[in-house]
Tab-separated table of C-alpha atoms and ligand atoms in Angstrom:
chain	number	residue	atom	x	y	z
I	15	MET	CA	21.300	-107.860	22.907
I	16	LYS	CA	24.567	-105.730	22.637
I	17	ILE	CA	28.240	-106.571	22.521
I	18	ARG	CA	30.773	-103.831	23.136
I	19	ILE	CA	34.259	-104.366	21.735
I	20	GLY	CA	37.078	-102.639	23.482
I	21	THR	CA	39.682	-101.676	20.760
I	22	ARG	CA	42.901	-99.694	20.468
I	23	LYS	CA	42.502	-96.926	18.004
I	24	SER	CA	45.403	-97.766	15.545
I	25	LYS	CA	44.225	-98.330	11.912
I	26	LEU	CA	45.173	-102.075	12.319
I	27	ALA	CA	43.329	-102.564	15.558
I	28	LEU	CA	40.227	-100.851	14.310
I	29	TRP	CA	40.316	-102.923	11.096
I	30	GLN	CA	40.384	-106.011	13.160
I	31	SER	CA	37.675	-104.993	15.491
I	32	GLU	CA	35.464	-103.962	12.521
I	33	TRP	CA	36.222	-107.372	10.957
I	34	VAL	CA	34.922	-109.236	14.082
I	35	LYS	CA	31.828	-106.987	14.343
I	36	ALA	CA	31.033	-107.805	10.645
I	37	GLN	CA	31.347	-111.441	11.337
I	38	ILE	CA	28.954	-111.294	14.314
I	39	GLN	CA	26.462	-109.183	12.555
I	40	LYS	CA	26.482	-111.392	9.384
I	41	LYS	CA	25.216	-114.304	11.442
I	42	TYR	CA	23.435	-112.428	14.096
I	43	PRO	CA	21.836	-109.355	12.520
I	44	GLU	CA	19.704	-108.681	15.646
I	45	ILE	CA	22.883	-108.185	17.850
I	46	GLU	CA	24.050	-104.742	18.209
I	47	VAL	CA	27.833	-104.476	18.209
I	48	GLU	CA	29.626	-101.148	19.323
I	49	LEU	CA	33.305	-100.300	19.153
I	50	VAL	CA	34.792	-98.519	22.190
I	51	LYS	CA	38.202	-96.993	21.701
I	52	ILE	CA	40.686	-97.430	24.538
I	53	VAL	CA	44.342	-95.969	24.604
I	54	THR	CA	46.929	-98.478	25.989
I	55	LYS	CA	50.369	-97.813	27.365
I	56	GLY	CA	51.834	-99.108	24.269
I	57	ASP	CA	50.069	-96.460	22.183
I	58	LYS	CA	51.429	-93.697	24.419
I	59	ILE	CA	55.051	-94.645	24.293
I	60	LEU	CA	55.786	-94.592	20.690
I	61	ASP	CA	59.588	-93.902	20.613
I	62	ALA	CA	61.132	-96.521	22.891
I	63	PRO	CA	61.795	-100.087	21.594
I	64	LEU	CA	59.375	-102.473	23.241
I	65	ALA	CA	62.144	-104.568	24.629
I	66	LYS	CA	63.315	-101.706	26.661
I	67	ILE	CA	59.779	-100.701	27.986
I	68	GLY	CA	59.543	-104.291	29.047
I	69	ASP	CA	55.816	-104.544	30.303
I	70	LYS	CA	53.833	-107.546	29.713
I	71	GLY	CA	50.411	-106.646	28.306
I	72	LEU	CA	51.543	-103.280	27.111
I	73	PHE	CA	48.805	-103.230	24.444
I	74	THR	CA	46.223	-105.161	26.399
I	75	LYS	CA	46.079	-104.121	30.115
I	76	GLU	CA	43.790	-101.078	29.841
I	77	ILE	CA	41.402	-102.919	27.617
I	78	GLU	CA	41.292	-105.910	30.106
I	79	ASP	CA	40.635	-103.498	33.041
I	80	ALA	CA	37.724	-102.156	31.047
I	81	MET	CA	36.327	-105.661	30.584
I	82	LEU	CA	36.589	-106.522	34.245
I	83	LYS	CA	34.876	-103.228	35.129
I	84	GLY	CA	31.925	-104.230	32.673
I	85	GLU	CA	32.648	-101.314	30.512
I	86	VAL	CA	33.226	-103.487	27.506
I	87	ASP	CA	32.393	-107.095	26.789
I	88	ILE	CA	35.150	-108.328	24.549
I	89	ALA	CA	38.478	-107.376	23.120
I	90	VAL	CA	39.997	-108.237	19.695
I	91	HIS	CA	43.792	-108.440	20.022
I	92	SER	CA	46.594	-109.453	17.597
I	93	LEU	CA	47.234	-112.615	19.611
I	94	LYS	CA	50.867	-112.067	19.379
I	95	ASP	CA	50.481	-109.039	21.734
I	96	VAL	CA	48.619	-111.097	24.414
I	97	PRO	CA	50.696	-112.410	27.277
I	98	SER	CA	50.728	-116.106	28.017
I	99	ILE	CA	48.851	-115.560	31.338
I	100	LEU	CA	45.671	-113.638	31.470
I	101	PRO	CA	44.233	-111.630	34.396
I	102	GLU	CA	41.914	-113.601	36.761
I	103	GLY	CA	38.290	-113.630	35.344
I	104	LEU	CA	39.201	-113.271	31.690
I	105	LYS	CA	39.894	-115.876	29.000
I	106	LEU	CA	40.434	-116.291	25.291
I	107	LEU	CA	37.230	-117.106	23.837
I	108	ALA	CA	38.129	-117.743	20.199
I	109	PHE	CA	41.096	-117.754	17.728
I	110	SER	CA	40.474	-116.453	14.122
I	111	HIS	CA	41.604	-118.174	10.985
I	112	ARG	CA	45.375	-117.355	10.505
I	113	GLU	CA	46.232	-114.558	8.007
I	114	ASP	CA	49.748	-115.047	6.499
I	115	PRO	CA	51.899	-115.834	9.605
I	116	ARG	CA	55.277	-114.976	7.913
I	117	ASP	CA	57.386	-111.793	8.050
I	118	ALA	CA	57.445	-109.437	5.075
I	119	PHE	CA	60.464	-107.589	3.563
I	120	LEU	CA	59.932	-104.064	2.286
I	121	SER	CA	62.432	-102.060	0.587
I	122	ASN	CA	60.631	-99.568	-1.673
I	123	GLY	CA	60.999	-102.039	-4.538
I	124	LYS	CA	64.859	-101.907	-4.439
I	125	PHE	CA	65.978	-105.113	-2.928
I	126	THR	CA	65.358	-108.694	-1.708
I	127	PHE	CA	66.868	-110.078	1.492
I	128	LYS	CA	69.554	-111.719	-0.574
I	129	THR	CA	70.387	-108.677	-2.762
I	130	LEU	CA	70.621	-106.176	0.109
I	131	PRO	CA	74.046	-104.514	-0.160
I	132	GLU	CA	76.789	-104.935	2.370
I	133	GLY	CA	76.093	-102.812	5.519
I	134	ALA	CA	72.531	-101.881	4.497
I	135	LYS	CA	70.344	-100.277	7.049
I	136	VAL	CA	67.370	-102.380	8.130
I	137	GLY	CA	64.651	-101.018	10.437
I	138	THR	CA	63.153	-103.277	13.161
I	139	SER	CA	62.807	-103.107	16.904
I	140	SER	CA	61.959	-106.768	17.261
I	141	LEU	CA	64.689	-108.764	18.946
I	142	ARG	CA	63.416	-111.964	17.262
I	143	ARG	CA	63.834	-110.271	13.808
I	144	LYS	CA	67.166	-108.720	14.631
I	145	ALA	CA	68.757	-111.999	15.882
I	146	GLN	CA	67.599	-113.897	12.775
I	147	LEU	CA	68.798	-111.154	10.433
I	148	LYS	CA	72.200	-110.837	12.026
I	149	ARG	CA	72.614	-114.655	12.065
I	150	LEU	CA	72.568	-114.819	8.262
I	151	ARG	CA	73.824	-111.278	7.555
I	152	PRO	CA	76.090	-110.072	10.409
I	153	ASP	CA	77.062	-107.080	8.092
I	154	LEU	CA	73.558	-105.477	8.240
I	155	LYS	CA	72.933	-102.376	10.366
I	156	ILE	CA	69.896	-102.939	12.432
I	157	GLU	CA	68.124	-99.751	13.526
I	158	ASP	CA	65.161	-99.306	15.732
I	159	LEU	CA	61.681	-98.765	14.125
I	160	ARG	CA	58.595	-98.401	16.055
I	161	GLY	CA	55.117	-96.916	15.568
I	162	ASN	CA	52.005	-98.410	13.876
I	163	VAL	CA	52.241	-100.294	10.542
I	164	ASP	CA	51.344	-97.272	8.500
I	165	THR	CA	53.914	-95.104	10.441
I	166	ARG	CA	56.627	-97.627	9.820
I	167	ILE	CA	55.843	-97.905	6.087
I	168	ARG	CA	55.904	-94.028	5.900
I	169	LYS	CA	59.408	-93.982	7.542
I	170	LEU	CA	60.597	-96.480	4.895
I	171	LYS	CA	59.228	-94.332	2.170
I	172	GLU	CA	60.974	-91.167	3.625
I	173	GLY	CA	64.302	-93.032	3.118
I	174	GLN	CA	65.248	-93.522	6.714
I	175	TYR	CA	66.003	-97.300	5.995
I	176	ASP	CA	66.999	-99.473	3.109
I	177	ALA	CA	64.483	-102.073	4.174
I	178	ILE	CA	62.189	-102.874	7.025
I	179	ILE	CA	60.611	-106.115	8.186
I	180	LEU	CA	56.906	-106.310	9.275
I	181	ALA	CA	54.417	-109.023	9.946
I	182	ALA	CA	52.760	-109.913	6.585
I	183	ALA	CA	49.429	-110.102	8.313
I	184	GLY	CA	49.265	-106.486	9.442
I	185	VAL	CA	50.559	-105.160	5.984
I	186	LYS	CA	47.935	-107.285	4.079
I	187	ARG	CA	45.043	-106.443	6.418
I	188	LEU	CA	45.808	-102.665	5.814
I	189	GLY	CA	45.965	-103.228	2.046
I	190	PHE	CA	49.545	-102.409	1.629
I	191	ASP	CA	50.271	-105.737	-0.105
I	192	ALA	CA	51.822	-104.032	-3.078
I	193	GLU	CA	54.699	-102.608	-0.859
I	194	ILE	CA	55.904	-106.132	0.038
I	195	ASP	CA	59.056	-107.082	-1.861
I	196	GLU	CA	59.529	-110.453	-0.435
I	197	ILE	CA	57.768	-112.781	1.982
I	198	LEU	CA	60.427	-114.406	4.292
I	199	SER	CA	60.234	-118.077	4.488
I	200	PRO	CA	60.000	-119.449	7.899
I	201	ASP	CA	63.298	-121.316	7.183
I	202	ILE	CA	64.996	-117.817	7.198
I	203	MET	CA	62.680	-115.984	9.661
I	204	ILE	CA	60.680	-118.036	12.139
I	205	PRO	CA	57.517	-116.109	12.952
I	206	SER	CA	56.478	-114.758	16.391
I	207	VAL	CA	54.176	-116.778	18.576
I	208	SER	CA	50.717	-116.350	17.268
I	209	GLN	CA	51.564	-114.031	14.490
I	210	GLY	CA	48.619	-113.509	12.117
I	211	ILE	CA	45.907	-114.880	14.476
I	212	LEU	CA	43.293	-112.668	16.226
I	213	GLY	CA	42.488	-113.656	19.745
I	214	ILE	CA	39.077	-112.648	21.033
I	215	GLU	CA	39.316	-112.123	24.935
I	216	GLY	CA	36.241	-111.852	27.190
I	217	ARG	CA	34.994	-112.677	30.663
I	218	GLU	CA	35.134	-116.169	31.979
I	219	ASN	CA	31.526	-116.422	32.989
I	220	ASP	CA	29.855	-114.771	29.852
I	221	LEU	CA	28.775	-118.039	28.318
I	222	LYS	CA	26.382	-116.636	25.919
I	223	ILE	CA	28.960	-114.191	24.389
I	224	GLU	CA	31.443	-116.993	24.314
I	225	LYS	CA	29.187	-119.318	22.343
I	226	ILE	CA	28.407	-116.498	19.836
I	227	VAL	CA	32.016	-115.457	19.316
I	228	ARG	CA	33.247	-118.978	18.918
I	229	ASP	CA	30.419	-119.722	16.551
I	230	VAL	CA	31.451	-116.952	14.163
I	231	ILE	CA	35.186	-116.665	14.707
I	232	ASN	CA	36.929	-119.841	15.993
I	233	ASP	CA	39.150	-121.682	13.631
I	234	GLU	CA	40.309	-125.029	14.927
I	235	ASN	CA	43.694	-125.147	13.240
I	236	SER	CA	44.509	-121.524	14.669
I	237	GLU	CA	43.364	-122.860	18.198
I	238	LEU	CA	45.647	-125.816	17.816
I	239	ALA	CA	48.685	-123.846	16.604
I	240	ALA	CA	48.150	-121.247	19.306
I	241	ALA	CA	48.121	-123.849	21.946
I	242	VAL	CA	51.492	-125.066	20.886
I	243	GLU	CA	52.940	-121.649	20.477
I	244	ARG	CA	51.575	-120.131	23.524
I	245	ALA	CA	52.698	-123.023	25.675
I	246	PHE	CA	56.093	-122.480	24.267
I	247	LEU	CA	55.933	-118.801	25.167
I	248	LYS	CA	54.620	-119.483	28.680
I	249	THR	CA	57.569	-121.971	29.355
I	250	VAL	CA	60.310	-119.727	28.047
I	251	GLU	CA	58.817	-116.514	29.457
I	252	GLY	CA	60.055	-113.054	28.462
I	253	GLY	CA	57.834	-112.065	25.538
I	254	CYS	CA	59.465	-109.167	23.528
I	255	GLN	CA	62.581	-109.145	25.794
I	256	VAL	CA	63.836	-112.445	24.362
I	257	PRO	CA	65.049	-113.133	20.693
I	258	MET	CA	62.685	-116.179	20.166
I	259	GLY	CA	60.110	-117.481	17.894
I	260	CYS	CA	57.846	-120.450	17.579
I	261	TYR	CA	55.617	-121.335	14.581
I	262	ALA	CA	53.360	-124.336	14.464
I	263	GLU	CA	51.905	-125.318	11.114
I	264	VAL	CA	48.874	-127.706	11.258
I	265	LYS	CA	49.227	-130.442	8.465
I	266	GLU	CA	47.291	-133.498	7.748
I	267	LYS	CA	49.605	-135.803	9.596
I	268	GLY	CA	50.507	-133.743	12.559
I	269	ILE	CA	51.879	-130.255	13.628
I	270	TYR	CA	55.207	-129.113	12.007
I	271	VAL	CA	56.934	-126.778	14.466
I	272	ARG	CA	59.849	-124.598	13.983
I	273	ALA	CA	61.235	-122.738	17.219
I	274	PHE	CA	64.298	-120.945	18.310
I	275	ILE	CA	66.094	-119.017	21.056
I	276	ALA	CA	69.075	-116.905	20.198
I	277	SER	CA	71.636	-114.379	21.577
I	278	LEU	CA	71.038	-110.766	20.568
I	279	ASP	CA	73.614	-110.951	17.876
I	280	GLY	CA	72.359	-114.152	16.481
I	281	LYS	CA	75.682	-115.891	16.975
I	282	THR	CA	74.250	-118.373	19.361
I	283	PHE	CA	71.175	-119.678	17.610
I	284	LEU	CA	69.383	-122.720	19.062
I	285	LYS	CA	66.597	-124.296	16.780
I	286	GLU	CA	64.167	-127.067	17.037
I	287	GLU	CA	62.091	-128.326	14.157
I	288	GLY	CA	59.912	-131.362	13.516
I	289	LEU	CA	56.523	-132.962	13.189
I	290	PHE	CA	54.586	-133.649	16.284
I	291	PRO	CA	51.219	-135.355	16.814
I	292	LYS	CA	48.123	-133.232	17.150
I	293	GLU	CA	47.283	-134.703	20.568
I	294	ASN	CA	48.421	-132.597	23.649
I	295	PRO	CA	49.474	-129.387	21.831
I	296	ARG	CA	50.336	-127.761	25.105
I	297	GLU	CA	52.698	-130.581	26.071
I	298	THR	CA	54.376	-130.249	22.603
I	299	GLY	CA	55.007	-126.549	23.062
I	300	LYS	CA	56.282	-127.033	26.454
I	301	LYS	CA	58.567	-129.887	25.504
I	302	ILE	CA	60.104	-127.898	22.631
I	303	ALA	CA	60.817	-124.948	24.905
I	304	GLU	CA	62.409	-127.212	27.580
I	305	ARG	CA	64.668	-128.769	24.938
I	306	LEU	CA	65.884	-125.271	23.847
I	307	LEU	CA	66.279	-124.184	27.464
I	308	ASN	CA	68.289	-127.342	28.267
I	309	GLN	CA	70.513	-126.805	25.245
I	310	GLY	CA	71.878	-123.570	26.294
I	311	GLY	CA	68.617	-121.352	26.213
I	312	LYS	CA	68.840	-120.954	29.997
I	313	GLU	CA	72.351	-119.299	29.668
I	314	ILE	CA	71.103	-117.022	26.832
I	315	LEU	CA	68.277	-115.846	29.108
I	316	GLU	CA	70.590	-115.238	31.972
I	317	ASN	CA	73.162	-113.286	29.792
I	318	LEU	CA	70.180	-111.186	28.477
I	319	LYS	CA	69.111	-110.249	31.878
I	320	GLU	CA	72.687	-108.993	32.534
I	321	GLU	CA	72.890	-107.088	29.225
I	322	THR	CA	69.474	-105.387	29.657
I	323	LYS	CA	70.031	-104.343	33.280
P	404	PBG	N1	54.396	-105.973	17.285
P	404	PBG	C1	53.189	-105.167	16.858
P	404	PBG	C2	52.302	-105.943	16.022
P	404	PBG	N2	51.312	-106.780	16.684
P	404	PBG	C3	50.537	-107.386	15.738
P	404	PBG	C4	51.001	-107.027	14.403
P	404	PBG	C5	50.409	-107.393	13.159
P	404	PBG	C6	50.572	-108.770	12.800
P	404	PBG	C7	49.819	-109.745	13.523
P	404	PBG	O1	48.476	-109.779	13.691
P	404	PBG	O2	50.396	-110.755	14.084
P	404	PBG	C8	52.075	-106.055	14.678
P	404	PBG	C9	52.978	-105.294	13.675
P	404	PBG	C10	54.155	-106.134	13.287
P	404	PBG	O3	54.764	-106.860	14.046
P	404	PBG	O4	54.668	-105.934	12.151
């Protein structure tokens, strides 16, 4: 038997696909696993902020098309890049154990978030990070920063920014741990939906592949957290175009959830936080999103549409 993994060719994507390949082969040495590199629209447009490109599935569509055509069998995604609704015929087969879900602060060893000087220049293109930074430090100058994880770290080192914010998961997977000056607590910076989890996507009717992939990859706590967070995403809609975040932490007694929707400048900041039962995780995610939408989130979304027209 052979399993073909469709993968983007960034260092992080290749690391992630190689990791899944190794997990499969450790338990099923008789299965051949091949990586097939595919370029996505998100890889081609490297200069514009994602919020402006505005496509759902920017990093996934071409790989999904290849799966539907039967050219590859599965795809390994950073789950946070996967839209809440998948194309007909495909499904998420498994959710990996969660690497550090928090955001990392990098500043060439110079600062922490607290000691950043007045008016410092911080690089990020994420509306979620920008709104949360601005809320606590309206003085900061936020400038766009795109490119793969290694490119972003290079731009920091070249001195283009005083600090940058990246997902700790990507930084750690690529072995840049030593560049991290501070891990931001979710009380300061609520992570993105599914940050740190790898989602394995495949065809709905490939039961044999599904069984193998779940067997070697799936983590129950990640699946539970992803169910809450992705239901939140689906209810709010808008992906990268909305400053929002949702982070579900699975504890012994339940699921501790922090979620927010904010205006671009962080001045309006709506937050929900609390412990929820482990039953019906999708209902929980939906309920939290609806609470935020009803508290003023709907107006924020309408204003955003006006501002980005
Ligand atoms: N937005 C791009 C992206 N998609 C996944 C990761 C890596 C972290 C992860 O697996 O969640 C990153 C980089 C980043 O946000 O710093």
